[in-house]
């Protein structure tokens, strides 16, 4: 019973041994066209793996309508940074509040509506000023480098180490965006603060 299996394996091995180099190149080219994130889907043409964190994930084909992927990458990094802050804020605001009756609501989605409109306007104006001040850098060639490194993480690092830090920030930002959506849905469904379960 084992002899037919051995003969079959030897036959298949000899058949693949006679493949021409062009056939093998075509096989590798077909494999290279597949998305690393979804191996059963074709990799979008613009997502060629040159950008940090690019694994060919674009199920909605948004890369096809983007003229410049640096703009999309800058937006992704900015949204990731905001989501990382928002996930921490979503939990912290349940326990830490500003003084005053208007700021004591522990519900994360109702709290913005209980504070005075002037406080929300101040936050919106501050966010707008930051956006205007960093727009050129955020949507330029190096969206990570905003000239803000108070803990000197980038000091004395090689390019490969900086690329590794950029990949870590990008993946944590992607995780935070998904986490924030999940936290918001959970709060909307159960109408109570996140940690009160």
N, CA, C and O atoms as a DFTB+ gen file, in Angstrom:
788 C
 N C O
     1  1       0.816      -1.199       0.000
     2  2       0.000       0.000       0.000
     3  2       0.860       1.263       0.000
     4  3       0.466       2.283      -0.564
     5  1       2.049       1.195       0.639
     6  2       2.913       2.364       0.672
     7  2       3.652       2.553      -0.644
     8  3       4.031       3.672      -0.989
     9  1       3.862       1.457      -1.389
    10  2       4.614       1.533      -2.636
    11  2       3.946       2.457      -3.664
    12  3       4.656       3.246      -4.287
    13  1       2.601       2.403      -3.883
    14  2       1.990       3.334      -4.849
    15  2       2.175       4.808      -4.445
    16  3       2.345       5.666      -5.311
    17  1       2.142       5.106      -3.134
    18  2       2.342       6.492      -2.691
    19  2       3.747       6.963      -3.018
    20  3       3.937       8.098      -3.454
    21  1       4.741       6.091      -2.809
    22  2       6.135       6.449      -3.102
    23  2       6.312       6.671      -4.591
    24  3       6.982       7.617      -5.006
    25  1       5.706       5.791      -5.410
    26  2       5.811       5.923      -6.865
    27  2       5.146       7.227      -7.314
    28  3       5.677       7.927      -8.175
    29  1       3.992       7.554      -6.736
    30  2       3.288       8.789      -7.087
    31  2       4.129      10.011      -6.731
    32  3       4.210      10.957      -7.514
    33  1       4.750       9.997      -5.562
    34  2       5.579      11.127      -5.148
    35  2       6.788      11.281      -6.066
    36  3       7.143      12.400      -6.434
    37  1       7.418      10.184      -6.437
    38  2       8.564      10.259      -7.335
    39  2       8.147      10.759      -8.714
    40  3       8.875      11.526      -9.346
    41  1       6.982      10.328      -9.179
    42  2       6.493      10.776     -10.484
    43  2       6.226      12.275     -10.473
    44  3       6.625      12.991     -11.391
    45  1       5.549      12.744      -9.430
    46  2       5.271      14.178      -9.330
    47  2       6.546      14.982      -9.198
    48  3       6.659      16.065      -9.772
    49  1       7.506      14.468      -8.452
    50  2       8.778      15.160      -8.299
    51  2       9.508      15.280      -9.617
    52  3      10.103      16.318      -9.907
    53  1       9.469      14.215     -10.432
    54  2      10.170      14.273     -11.715
    55  2       9.456      15.208     -12.686
    56  3      10.107      15.864     -13.500
    57  1       8.119      15.279     -12.612
    58  2       7.372      16.169     -13.498
    59  2       7.699      17.618     -13.185
    60  3       7.934      18.411     -14.096
    61  1       7.715      17.971     -11.905
    62  2       8.019      19.357     -11.552
    63  2       9.480      19.679     -11.814
    64  3       9.825      20.847     -11.994
    65  1      10.338      18.686     -11.839
    66  2      11.750      18.927     -12.121
    67  2      11.992      19.352     -13.553
    68  3      13.007      19.985     -13.843
    69  1      11.057      19.009     -14.480
    70  2      11.226      19.362     -15.879
    71  2      10.496      20.652     -16.260
    72  3      10.328      20.943     -17.444
    73  1      10.068      21.414     -15.275
    74  2       9.414      22.685     -15.575
    75  2      10.443      23.656     -16.150
    76  3      11.578      23.722     -15.677
    77  1      10.047      24.391     -17.151
    78  2      10.960      25.377     -17.732
    79  2      11.047      26.578     -16.804
    80  3      10.116      26.831     -16.040
    81  1      12.148      27.322     -16.855
    82  2      12.279      28.503     -15.996
    83  2      11.159      29.511     -16.206
    84  3      10.729      30.166     -15.256
    85  1      10.678      29.644     -17.455
    86  2       9.611      30.616     -17.703
    87  2       8.321      30.200     -17.009
    88  3       7.572      31.053     -16.534
    89  1       8.052      28.884     -16.946
    90  2       6.863      28.409     -16.249
    91  2       6.966      28.709     -14.764
    92  3       5.999      29.155     -14.146
    93  1       8.151      28.460     -14.184
    94  2       8.352      28.752     -12.764
    95  2       8.226      30.249     -12.499
    96  3       7.677      30.652     -11.474
    97  1       8.729      31.068     -13.409
    98  2       8.616      32.527     -13.259
    99  2       7.158      32.943     -13.273
   100  3       6.751      33.811     -12.501
   101  1       6.360      32.324     -14.156
   102  2       4.937      32.644     -14.209
   103  2       4.238      32.260     -12.918
   104  3       3.363      32.981     -12.438
   105  1       4.631      31.104     -12.347
   106  2       4.022      30.669     -11.084
   107  2       4.336      31.671      -9.982
   108  3       3.454      32.054      -9.213
   109  1       5.611      32.100      -9.907
   110  2       5.993      33.083      -8.886
   111  2       5.330      34.430      -9.136
   112  3       4.973      35.129      -8.188
   113  1       5.160      34.804     -10.413
   114  2       4.509      36.073     -10.731
   115  2       3.047      36.045     -10.317
   116  3       2.523      37.036      -9.809
   117  1       2.379      34.898     -10.536
   118  2       0.989      34.775     -10.106
   119  2       0.883      34.867      -8.586
   120  3      -0.042      35.480      -8.055
   121  1       1.847      34.248      -7.890
   122  2       1.840      34.319      -6.428
   123  2       2.092      35.751      -5.954
   124  3       1.507      36.184      -4.962
   125  1       2.958      36.490      -6.656
   126  2       3.274      37.862      -6.261
   127  2       2.084      38.787      -6.457
   128  3       1.976      39.808      -5.778
   129  1       1.177      38.439      -7.391
   130  2       0.014      39.277      -7.643
   131  2      -1.066      39.099      -6.593
   132  3      -2.009      39.889      -6.545
   133  1      -0.956      38.086      -5.754
   134  2      -1.954      37.834      -4.724
   135  2      -1.714      38.737      -3.525
   136  3      -0.571      39.050      -3.194
   137  1      -2.778      39.147      -2.887
   138  2      -2.702      39.980      -1.693
   139  2      -2.143      39.167      -0.529
   140  3      -2.527      38.016      -0.325
   141  1      -1.243      39.770       0.227
   142  2      -0.699      39.091       1.405
   143  2      -1.769      38.992       2.491
   144  3      -1.795      38.026       3.253
   145  1      -2.645      39.985       2.563
   146  2      -3.705      39.985       3.567
   147  2      -4.809      38.989       3.211
   148  3      -5.316      38.284       4.084
   149  1      -5.181      38.931       1.931
   150  2      -6.194      38.006       1.439
   151  2      -5.603      37.219       0.279
   152  3      -5.707      37.663      -0.865
   153  1      -4.984      36.059       0.531
   154  2      -4.326      35.314      -0.546
   155  2      -5.257      34.869      -1.669
   156  3      -4.789      34.508      -2.749
   157  1      -6.560      34.889      -1.432
   158  2      -7.499      34.484      -2.474
   159  2      -7.928      35.661      -3.348
   160  3      -8.678      35.473      -4.305
   161  1      -7.464      36.871      -3.034
   162  2      -7.773      38.055      -3.839
   163  2      -6.530      38.563      -4.542
   164  3      -5.409      38.353      -4.079
   165  1      -6.736      39.228      -5.656
   166  2      -5.620      39.835      -6.390
   167  2      -5.181      41.101      -5.663
   168  3      -6.008      41.862      -5.161
   169  1      -3.877      41.313      -5.615
   170  2      -3.317      42.493      -4.967
   171  2      -3.605      43.715      -5.838
   172  3      -3.390      43.669      -7.049
   173  1      -4.090      44.814      -5.236
   174  2      -4.295      46.034      -6.027
   175  2      -2.973      46.510      -6.627
   176  3      -1.919      46.388      -6.004
   177  1      -3.042      47.044      -7.824
   178  2      -1.832      47.405      -8.572
   179  2      -0.966      48.426      -7.838
   180  3       0.258      48.303      -7.837
   181  1      -1.580      49.429      -7.215
   182  2      -0.808      50.473      -6.535
   183  2      -0.197      49.996      -5.218
   184  3       0.773      50.584      -4.739
   185  1      -0.747      48.949      -4.636
   186  2      -0.213      48.427      -3.378
   187  2       0.833      47.367      -3.699
   188  3       0.570      46.166      -3.648
   189  1       2.024      47.848      -4.028
   190  2       3.092      46.954      -4.476
   191  2       4.040      46.544      -3.357
   192  3       5.068      45.925      -3.631
   193  1       3.729      46.867      -2.109
   194  2       4.553      46.457      -0.980
   195  2       5.697      47.393      -0.660
   196  3       6.491      47.095       0.233
   197  1       5.815      48.520      -1.357
   198  2       6.916      49.452      -1.106
   199  2       6.683      50.319       0.120
   200  3       7.642      50.753       0.757
   201  1       5.427      50.578       0.462
   202  2       5.121      51.396       1.642
   203  2       5.162      50.525       2.891
   204  3       4.880      49.327       2.841
   205  1       5.515      51.140       3.998
   206  2       5.567      50.433       5.274
   207  2       4.160      49.967       5.642
   208  3       3.208      50.746       5.590
   209  1       4.036      48.704       6.011
   210  2       2.748      48.164       6.434
   211  2       1.818      47.775       5.310
   212  3       0.665      47.425       5.564
   213  1       2.286      47.824       4.066
   214  2       1.444      47.478       2.918
   215  2       1.420      45.962       2.746
   216  3       2.438      45.348       2.425
   217  1       0.252      45.368       2.963
   218  2       0.076      43.921       2.774
   219  2      -1.016      43.639       1.739
   220  3      -1.577      42.544       1.706
   221  1      -1.315      44.630       0.898
   222  2      -2.301      44.432      -0.150
   223  2      -3.737      44.395       0.333
   224  3      -4.598      43.809      -0.324
   225  1      -4.010      45.020       1.486
   226  2      -5.369      45.017       2.033
   227  2      -6.131      46.228       1.520
   228  3      -5.914      47.347       1.983
   229  1      -7.008      46.006       0.582
   230  2      -7.850      47.069       0.044
   231  2      -9.106      46.456      -0.552
   232  3      -9.303      46.505      -1.766
   233  1      -9.971      45.871       0.303
   234  2     -11.154      45.179      -0.231
   235  2     -12.132      46.108      -0.948
   236  3     -12.889      45.651      -1.805
   237  1     -12.134      47.394      -0.621
   238  2     -13.039      48.338      -1.281
   239  2     -12.403      48.998      -2.498
   240  3     -13.035      49.826      -3.154
   241  1     -11.151      48.639      -2.807
   242  2     -10.412      49.177      -3.962
   243  2     -10.304      50.700      -3.924
   244  3     -10.446      51.361      -4.953
   245  1     -10.055      51.248      -2.756
   246  2      -9.909      52.697      -2.620
   247  2      -8.600      53.194      -3.223
   248  3      -8.509      54.353      -3.625
   249  1      -7.583      52.330      -3.292
   250  2      -6.299      52.741      -3.879
   251  2      -6.444      53.083      -5.355
   252  3      -5.659      53.869      -5.886
   253  1      -7.429      52.510      -6.019
   254  2      -7.612      52.767      -7.447
   255  2      -8.092      54.185      -7.719
   256  3      -7.835      54.725      -8.794
   257  1      -8.791      54.802      -6.755
   258  2      -9.290      56.157      -6.969
   259  2      -8.372      57.214      -6.368
   260  3      -8.593      58.409      -6.568
   261  1      -7.342      56.788      -5.633
   262  2      -6.395      57.729      -5.037
   263  2      -5.329      58.109      -6.064
   264  3      -4.718      57.242      -6.688
   265  1      -5.116      59.400      -6.228
   266  2      -4.056      59.851      -7.124
   267  2      -2.696      59.614      -6.469
   268  3      -1.759      59.141      -7.112
   269  1      -2.605      59.946      -5.191
   270  2      -1.341      59.819      -4.458
   271  2      -1.601      59.043      -3.167
   272  3      -2.410      59.464      -2.341
   273  1      -0.918      57.915      -2.993
   274  2      -1.132      57.105      -1.797
   275  2      -0.507      57.733      -0.550
   276  3      -0.835      57.335       0.568
   277  1       0.391      58.711      -0.726
   278  2       0.935      59.405       0.443
   279  2      -0.166      60.140       1.204
   280  3      -0.133      60.221       2.432
   281  1      -1.137      60.672       0.468
   282  2      -2.270      61.344       1.108
   283  2      -3.075      60.346       1.933
   284  3      -3.452      60.626       3.071
   285  1      -3.335      59.174       1.345
   286  2      -4.088      58.138       2.065
   287  2      -3.304      57.648       3.276
   288  3      -3.888      57.419       4.336
   289  1      -1.988      57.484       3.136
   290  2      -1.174      57.043       4.267
   291  2      -1.160      58.099       5.377
   292  3      -1.247      57.758       6.557
   293  1      -1.053      59.366       5.006
   294  2      -1.096      60.433       6.011
   295  2      -2.414      60.448       6.764
   296  3      -2.443      60.638       7.980
   297  1      -3.510      60.245       6.033
   298  2      -4.822      60.198       6.675
   299  2      -4.937      58.983       7.581
   300  3      -5.526      59.071       8.659
   301  1      -4.380      57.840       7.157
   302  2      -4.433      56.631       7.974
   303  2      -3.652      56.816       9.273
   304  3      -4.117      56.418      10.341
   305  1      -2.477      57.413       9.184
   306  2      -1.664      57.637      10.379
   307  2      -2.365      58.597      11.326
   308  3      -2.395      58.374      12.537
   309  1      -2.927      59.665      10.774
   310  2      -3.617      60.648      11.624
   311  2      -4.834      60.024      12.302
   312  3      -5.053      60.237      13.495
   313  1      -5.623      59.258      11.557
   314  2      -6.779      58.597      12.157
   315  2      -6.356      57.569      13.197
   316  3      -7.020      57.404      14.221
   317  1      -5.248      56.875      12.932
   318  2      -4.743      55.911      13.908
   319  2      -4.309      56.588      15.203
   320  3      -4.590      56.089      16.292
   321  1      -3.625      57.723      15.084
   322  2      -3.196      58.457      16.283
   323  2      -4.395      58.958      17.070
   324  3      -4.416      58.870      18.298
   325  1      -5.384      59.480      16.377
   326  2      -6.598      59.956      17.059
   327  2      -7.311      58.787      17.734
   328  3      -7.790      58.921      18.860
   329  1      -7.385      57.644      17.055
   330  2      -8.062      56.477      17.630
   331  2      -7.325      55.949      18.852
   332  3      -7.959      55.495      19.804
   333  1      -5.982      56.002      18.839
   334  2      -5.235      55.558      20.016
   335  2      -5.546      56.448      21.217
   336  3      -5.731      55.956      22.330
   337  1      -5.601      57.753      20.986
   338  2      -5.971      58.681      22.073
   339  2      -7.428      58.467      22.496
   340  3      -7.751      58.511      23.683
   341  1      -8.296      58.236      21.518
   342  2      -9.726      58.090      21.818
   343  2     -10.022      56.826      22.618
   344  3     -10.893      56.846      23.487
   345  1      -9.324      55.733      22.348
   346  2      -9.585      54.508      23.109
   347  2      -9.184      54.683      24.569
   348  3      -9.865      54.197      25.472
   349  1      -8.072      55.382      24.791
   350  2      -7.676      55.664      26.182
   351  2      -8.692      56.621      26.817
   352  3      -9.125      56.411      27.950
   353  1      -9.064      57.661      26.085
   354  2     -10.031      58.630      26.610
   355  2     -11.396      58.041      26.883
   356  3     -12.085      58.463      27.811
   357  1     -11.790      57.068      26.081
   358  2     -13.088      56.413      26.241
   359  2     -13.201      55.769      27.616
   360  3     -14.264      55.788      28.237
   361  1     -12.089      55.197      28.085
   362  2     -12.085      54.514      29.381
   363  2     -11.796      55.485      30.518
   364  3     -12.455      55.435      31.557
   365  1     -10.817      56.368      30.332
   366  2     -10.400      57.282      31.402
   367  2     -11.540      58.208      31.817
   368  3     -11.701      58.486      33.006
   369  1     -12.326      58.685      30.869
   370  2     -13.373      59.654      31.203
   371  2     -14.488      59.062      32.078
   372  3     -15.310      59.803      32.617
   373  1     -14.515      57.740      32.218
   374  2     -15.493      57.145      33.126
   375  2     -15.131      57.423      34.584
   376  3     -15.998      57.414      35.458
   377  1     -13.841      57.670      34.841
   378  2     -13.385      57.800      36.225
   379  2     -12.805      59.166      36.561
   380  3     -12.848      59.578      37.721
   381  1     -12.268      59.871      35.590
   382  2     -11.641      61.163      35.840
   383  2     -12.449      62.234      35.120
   384  3     -12.689      62.140      33.916
   385  1     -12.871      63.265      35.876
   386  2     -13.702      64.328      35.309
   387  2     -13.150      65.684      35.698
   388  3     -12.471      65.825      36.715
   389  1     -13.444      66.671      34.887
   390  2     -13.138      68.050      35.244
   391  2     -14.091      68.481      36.352
   392  3     -15.196      67.949      36.459
   393  1     -13.675      69.439      37.174
   394  2     -14.600      69.906      38.219
   395  2     -15.836      70.585      37.617
   396  3     -15.759      71.215      36.562
   397  1     -16.937      70.450      38.283
   398  2     -18.181      71.070      37.810
   399  2     -19.232      70.025      37.496
   400  3     -18.917      68.928      37.037
   401  1     -20.475      70.375      37.746
   402  2     -21.599      69.461      37.555
   403  2     -21.754      69.026      36.096
   404  3     -22.126      67.885      35.822
   405  1     -21.471      69.935      35.167
   406  2     -21.662      69.635      33.750
   407  2     -20.710      68.549      33.243
   408  3     -20.974      67.930      32.212
   409  1     -19.603      68.313      33.960
   410  2     -18.589      67.377      33.481
   411  2     -18.635      66.020      34.166
   412  3     -17.707      65.229      34.001
   413  1     -19.670      65.727      34.921
   414  2     -19.701      64.513      35.732
   415  2     -20.398      63.330      35.072
   416  3     -20.554      62.296      35.721
   417  1     -20.819      63.429      33.829
   418  2     -21.503      62.334      33.153
   419  2     -20.497      61.248      32.759
   420  3     -19.595      61.523      31.969
   421  1     -20.626      60.015      33.289
   422  2     -19.661      58.969      32.959
   423  2     -19.923      58.270      31.628
   424  3     -19.099      57.473      31.180
   425  1     -21.052      58.554      30.993
   426  2     -21.383      57.908      29.724
   427  2     -20.550      58.551      28.614
   428  3     -20.676      59.752      28.376
   429  1     -19.700      57.773      27.930
   430  2     -18.761      58.373      26.974
   431  2     -19.408      59.011      25.755
   432  3     -18.823      59.915      25.159
   433  1     -20.594      58.568      25.371
   434  2     -21.226      59.141      24.186
   435  2     -22.193      60.271      24.523
   436  3     -22.574      61.041      23.641
   437  1     -22.592      60.379      25.788
   438  2     -23.470      61.480      26.194
   439  2     -22.700      62.660      26.755
   440  3     -23.197      63.787      26.763
   441  1     -21.472      62.402      27.229
   442  2     -20.682      63.450      27.877
   443  2     -20.466      64.687      27.005
   444  3     -20.586      65.799      27.518
   445  1     -20.152      64.552      25.708
   446  2     -19.936      65.775      24.918
   447  2     -21.157      66.686      24.847
   448  3     -21.015      67.894      24.659
   449  1     -22.353      66.122      24.994
   450  2     -23.568      66.932      24.879
   451  2     -23.965      67.570      26.207
   452  3     -24.845      68.430      26.241
   453  1     -23.320      67.156      27.306
   454  2     -23.670      67.728      28.603
   455  2     -22.786      68.914      28.980
   456  3     -23.131      69.672      29.886
   457  1     -21.657      69.085      28.303
   458  2     -20.786      70.226      28.603
   459  2     -21.276      71.436      27.818
   460  3     -21.993      71.275      26.830
   461  1     -20.906      72.639      28.236
   462  2     -21.336      73.836      27.502
   463  2     -20.820      73.829      26.060
   464  3     -19.765      73.267      25.768
   465  1     -21.576      74.457      25.177
   466  2     -21.198      74.468      23.764
   467  2     -19.874      75.176      23.549
   468  3     -19.153      74.851      22.606
   469  1     -19.533      76.141      24.404
   470  2     -18.267      76.865      24.250
   471  2     -17.070      75.938      24.468
   472  3     -16.040      76.098      23.814
   473  1     -17.197      74.975      25.375
   474  2     -16.096      74.028      25.612
   475  2     -15.878      73.143      24.385
   476  3     -14.737      72.893      23.996
   477  1     -16.954      72.675      23.782
   478  2     -16.824      71.879      22.562
   479  2     -16.254      72.710      21.413
   480  3     -15.489      72.200      20.595
   481  1     -16.623      73.984      21.354
   482  2     -16.102      74.866      20.317
   483  2     -14.595      75.075      20.494
   484  3     -13.854      75.118      19.512
   485  1     -14.142      75.205      21.747
   486  2     -12.705      75.352      22.004
   487  2     -11.942      74.112      21.525
   488  3     -10.884      74.231      20.906
   489  1     -12.476      72.940      21.809
   490  2     -11.822      71.698      21.372
   491  2     -11.781      71.635      19.848
   492  3     -10.762      71.260      19.270
   493  1     -12.879      71.997      19.201
   494  2     -12.934      71.978      17.743
   495  2     -11.944      72.971      17.135
   496  3     -11.284      72.654      16.146
   497  1     -11.835      74.169      17.717
   498  2     -10.888      75.164      17.213
   499  2      -9.448      74.706      17.400
   500  3      -8.618      74.899      16.512
   501  1      -9.142      74.100      18.546
   502  2      -7.792      73.589      18.777
   503  2      -7.447      72.491      17.772
   504  3      -6.346      72.473      17.222
   505  1      -8.382      71.585      17.536
   506  2      -8.148      70.518      16.550
   507  2      -7.945      71.101      15.154
   508  3      -7.092      70.630      14.403
   509  1      -8.718      72.116      14.807
   510  2      -8.561      72.767      13.499
   511  2      -7.213      73.449      13.349
   512  3      -6.599      73.385      12.284
   513  1      -6.742      74.112      14.424
   514  2      -5.430      74.771      14.379
   515  2      -4.313      73.748      14.203
   516  3      -3.382      73.975      13.431
   517  1      -4.399      72.625      14.914
   518  2      -3.388      71.568      14.775
   519  2      -3.412      71.001      13.365
   520  3      -2.361      70.750      12.775
   521  1      -4.600      70.801      12.827
   522  2      -4.734      70.266      11.467
   523  2      -4.115      71.209      10.440
   524  3      -3.395      70.769       9.545
   525  1      -4.396      72.511      10.569
   526  2      -3.835      73.476       9.621
   527  2      -2.327      73.590       9.758
   528  3      -1.622      73.729       8.758
   529  1      -1.829      73.531      10.976
   530  2      -0.388      73.685      11.207
   531  2       0.417      72.492      10.708
   532  3       1.588      72.647      10.359
   533  1      -0.180      71.313      10.666
   534  2       0.570      70.104      10.287
   535  2       0.141      69.524       8.945
   536  3       0.616      68.451       8.572
   537  1      -0.732      70.190       8.215
   538  2      -1.266      69.618       6.967
   539  2      -0.172      69.344       5.945
   540  3      -0.182      68.293       5.305
   541  1       0.773      70.270       5.778
   542  2       1.833      70.074       4.781
   543  2       2.698      68.867       5.106
   544  3       3.080      68.115       4.209
   545  1       3.010      68.676       6.391
   546  2       3.853      67.552       6.786
   547  2       3.062      66.239       6.775
   548  3       3.575      65.205       6.345
   549  1       1.825      66.285       7.243
   550  2       1.025      65.059       7.322
   551  2       0.793      64.441       5.957
   552  3       0.865      63.222       5.806
   553  1       0.516      65.263       4.973
   554  2       0.196      64.741       3.648
   555  2       1.363      64.879       2.683
   556  3       1.169      64.906       1.467
   557  1       2.576      64.966       3.222
   558  2       3.786      65.027       2.395
   559  2       4.410      63.655       2.235
   560  3       3.739      62.631       2.363
   561  1       5.713      63.650       1.952
   562  2       6.420      62.387       1.714
   563  2       6.644      61.585       2.990
   564  3       6.693      60.356       2.934
   565  1       6.779      62.236       4.123
   566  2       7.037      61.554       5.396
   567  2       5.939      61.887       6.400
   568  3       6.134      62.754       7.251
   569  1       4.788      61.217       6.319
   570  2       3.679      61.583       7.204
   571  2       3.945      61.313       8.676
   572  3       3.240      61.850       9.531
   573  1       4.956      60.486       9.002
   574  2       5.235      60.212      10.406
   575  2       5.953      61.376      11.075
   576  3       5.768      61.621      12.267
   577  1       6.762      62.084      10.319
   578  2       7.652      63.077      10.904
   579  2       6.970      64.435      10.983
   580  3       6.946      65.187      10.009
   581  1       6.414      64.742      12.156
   582  2       5.801      66.046      12.382
   583  2       6.695      66.946      13.219
   584  3       6.280      68.029      13.633
   585  1       7.923      66.499      13.469
   586  2       8.840      67.290      14.286
   587  2       8.487      67.268      15.759
   588  3       8.906      68.151      16.507
   589  1       7.722      66.273      16.192
   590  2       7.295      66.161      17.585
   591  2       7.802      64.839      18.136
   592  3       7.240      63.780      17.855
   593  1       8.866      64.909      18.922
   594  2       9.451      63.704      19.516
   595  2      10.003      64.056      20.898
   596  3      11.217      64.027      21.099
   597  1       9.126      64.391      21.858
   598  2       9.609      64.857      23.167
   599  2      10.367      63.788      23.963
   600  3      11.185      64.129      24.817
   601  1      10.109      62.501      23.697
   602  2      10.805      61.437      24.421
   603  2      12.018      60.905      23.660
   604  3      12.643      59.932      24.081
   605  1      12.349      61.552      22.528
   606  2      13.539      61.230      21.722
   607  2      13.579      59.771      21.279
   608  3      14.626      59.127      21.350
   609  1      12.443      59.248      20.823
   610  2      12.402      57.878      20.305
   611  2      13.214      57.729      19.017
   612  3      13.762      56.660      18.749
   613  1      13.292      58.807      18.213
   614  2      13.948      58.712      16.916
   615  2      15.441      59.002      16.996
   616  3      16.166      58.764      16.029
   617  1      15.902      59.498      18.102
   618  2      17.289      59.927      18.224
   619  2      18.252      58.741      18.132
   620  3      18.124      57.769      18.877
   621  1      19.223      58.832      17.206
   622  2      20.242      57.805      17.064
   623  2      19.776      56.502      16.457
   624  3      20.479      55.497      16.560
   625  1      18.612      56.482      15.827
   626  2      18.077      55.254      15.231
   627  2      18.473      55.160      13.751
   628  3      18.562      56.166      13.048
   629  1      18.705      53.929      13.306
   630  2      18.978      53.699      11.880
   631  2      17.662      53.712      11.110
   632  3      16.584      53.746      11.703
   633  1      17.766      53.684       9.763
   634  2      16.546      53.701       8.947
   635  2      15.693      52.462       9.197
   636  3      14.467      52.562       9.244
   637  1      16.317      51.298       9.357
   638  2      15.545      50.069       9.596
   639  2      14.846      50.135      10.960
   640  3      13.722      49.651      11.098
   641  1      15.491      50.723      11.957
   642  2      14.857      50.874      13.279
   643  2      13.704      51.865      13.211
   644  3      12.668      51.656      13.842
   645  1      13.878      52.957      12.440
   646  2      12.783      53.923      12.278
   647  2      11.615      53.306      11.513
   648  3      10.454      53.566      11.829
   649  1      11.925      52.490      10.510
   650  2      10.863      51.793       9.768
   651  2      10.100      50.836      10.688
   652  3       8.882      50.700      10.580
   653  1      10.832      50.173      11.595
   654  2      10.197      49.268      12.548
   655  2       9.278      50.034      13.498
   656  3       8.173      49.581      13.794
   657  1       9.734      51.193      13.974
   658  2       8.880      52.029      14.836
   659  2       7.643      52.509      14.081
   660  3       6.544      52.534      14.635
   661  1       7.825      52.889      12.811
   662  2       6.695      53.343      11.998
   663  2       5.682      52.228      11.797
   664  3       4.475      52.461      11.863
   665  1       6.178      50.998      11.549
   666  2       5.271      49.857      11.379
   667  2       4.504      49.572      12.666
   668  3       3.312      49.268      12.624
   669  1       5.180      49.668      13.804
   670  2       4.498      49.436      15.077
   671  2       3.417      50.476      15.322
   672  3       2.322      50.143      15.774
   673  1       3.723      51.748      15.021
   674  2       2.705      52.792      15.203
   675  2       1.526      52.567      14.273
   676  3       0.373      52.732      14.670
   677  1       1.818      52.193      13.040
   678  2       0.756      51.971      12.063
   679  2      -0.156      50.821      12.469
   680  3      -1.378      50.951      12.397
   681  1       0.417      49.693      12.897
   682  2      -0.405      48.548      13.278
   683  2      -1.181      48.820      14.565
   684  3      -2.326      48.386      14.695
   685  1      -0.572      49.534      15.521
   686  2      -1.311      49.894      16.732
   687  2      -2.436      50.876      16.420
   688  3      -3.502      50.816      17.033
   689  1      -2.201      51.779      15.470
   690  2      -3.257      52.699      15.053
   691  2      -4.408      51.977      14.379
   692  3      -5.570      52.310      14.608
   693  1      -4.093      50.989      13.548
   694  2      -5.155      50.204      12.905
   695  2      -5.961      49.432      13.937
   696  3      -7.187      49.359      13.849
   697  1      -5.270      48.858      14.913
   698  2      -5.961      48.139      15.984
   699  2      -6.842      49.091      16.789
   700  3      -7.967      48.745      17.147
   701  1      -6.332      50.288      17.072
   702  2      -7.108      51.267      17.851
   703  2      -8.346      51.716      17.094
   704  3      -9.390      51.943      17.705
   705  1      -8.252      51.851      15.768
   706  2      -9.443      52.241      14.998
   707  2     -10.529      51.175      15.114
   708  3     -11.705      51.498      15.278
   709  1     -10.135      49.907      15.027
   710  2     -11.118      48.826      15.185
   711  2     -11.643      48.774      16.617
   712  3     -12.833      48.546      16.835
   713  1     -10.754      48.987      17.596
   714  2     -11.172      48.948      19.001
   715  2     -12.160      50.056      19.301
   716  3     -13.142      49.835      20.009
   717  1     -11.914      51.247      18.773
   718  2     -12.828      52.362      19.048
   719  2     -14.206      52.110      18.457
   720  3     -15.221      52.415      19.083
   721  1     -14.242      51.556      17.257
   722  2     -15.542      51.210      16.660
   723  2     -16.255      50.173      17.527
   724  3     -17.454      50.294      17.775
   725  1     -15.532      49.162      17.987
   726  2     -16.128      48.136      18.843
   727  2     -16.625      48.702      20.163
   728  3     -17.706      48.339      20.627
   729  1     -15.843      49.591      20.772
   730  2     -16.255      50.201      22.042
   731  2     -17.506      51.058      21.852
   732  3     -18.403      51.059      22.695
   733  1     -17.553      51.781      20.743
   734  2     -18.718      52.627      20.469
   735  2     -19.961      51.775      20.244
   736  3     -21.027      52.088      20.774
   737  1     -19.839      50.707      19.469
   738  2     -20.986      49.826      19.211
   739  2     -21.465      49.182      20.509
   740  3     -22.667      49.097      20.756
   741  1     -20.523      48.728      21.336
   742  2     -20.910      48.118      22.604
   743  2     -21.645      49.116      23.497
   744  3     -22.635      48.762      24.138
   745  1     -21.174      50.345      23.541
   746  2     -21.830      51.364      24.360
   747  2     -23.209      51.713      23.813
   748  3     -24.143      51.931      24.584
   749  1     -23.346      51.767      22.483
   750  2     -24.655      52.054      21.891
   751  2     -25.643      50.917      22.132
   752  3     -26.825      51.159      22.375
   753  1     -25.160      49.676      22.065
   754  2     -26.051      48.533      22.248
   755  2     -26.535      48.398      23.688
   756  3     -27.712      48.121      23.922
   757  1     -25.636      48.591      24.654
   758  2     -25.982      48.334      26.051
   759  2     -26.234      49.605      26.852
   760  3     -26.649      49.531      28.008
   761  1     -25.989      50.770      26.256
   762  2     -26.297      52.073      26.846
   763  2     -25.737      52.224      28.278
   764  3     -26.425      52.704      29.179
   765  1     -24.504      51.811      28.456
   766  2     -23.835      52.006      29.735
   767  2     -22.342      52.152      29.491
   768  3     -21.842      51.731      28.448
   769  1     -21.633      52.738      30.428
   770  2     -20.191      52.889      30.248
   771  2     -19.498      51.554      30.038
   772  3     -20.003      50.509      30.447
   773  1     -18.366      51.598      29.414
   774  2     -17.666      50.406      28.952
   775  2     -17.277      49.456      30.064
   776  3     -17.472      48.248      29.927
   777  1     -16.731      49.958      31.164
   778  2     -16.201      49.099      32.217
   779  2     -17.213      48.780      33.313
   780  3     -16.838      48.261      34.365
   781  1     -18.474      49.079      33.086
   782  2     -19.483      48.797      34.114
   783  2     -20.144      47.439      33.922
   784  3     -21.134      47.144      34.592
   785  1     -19.627      46.608      33.028
   786  2     -20.202      45.288      32.783
   787  2     -19.777      44.307      33.860
   788  3     -20.166      43.140      33.821
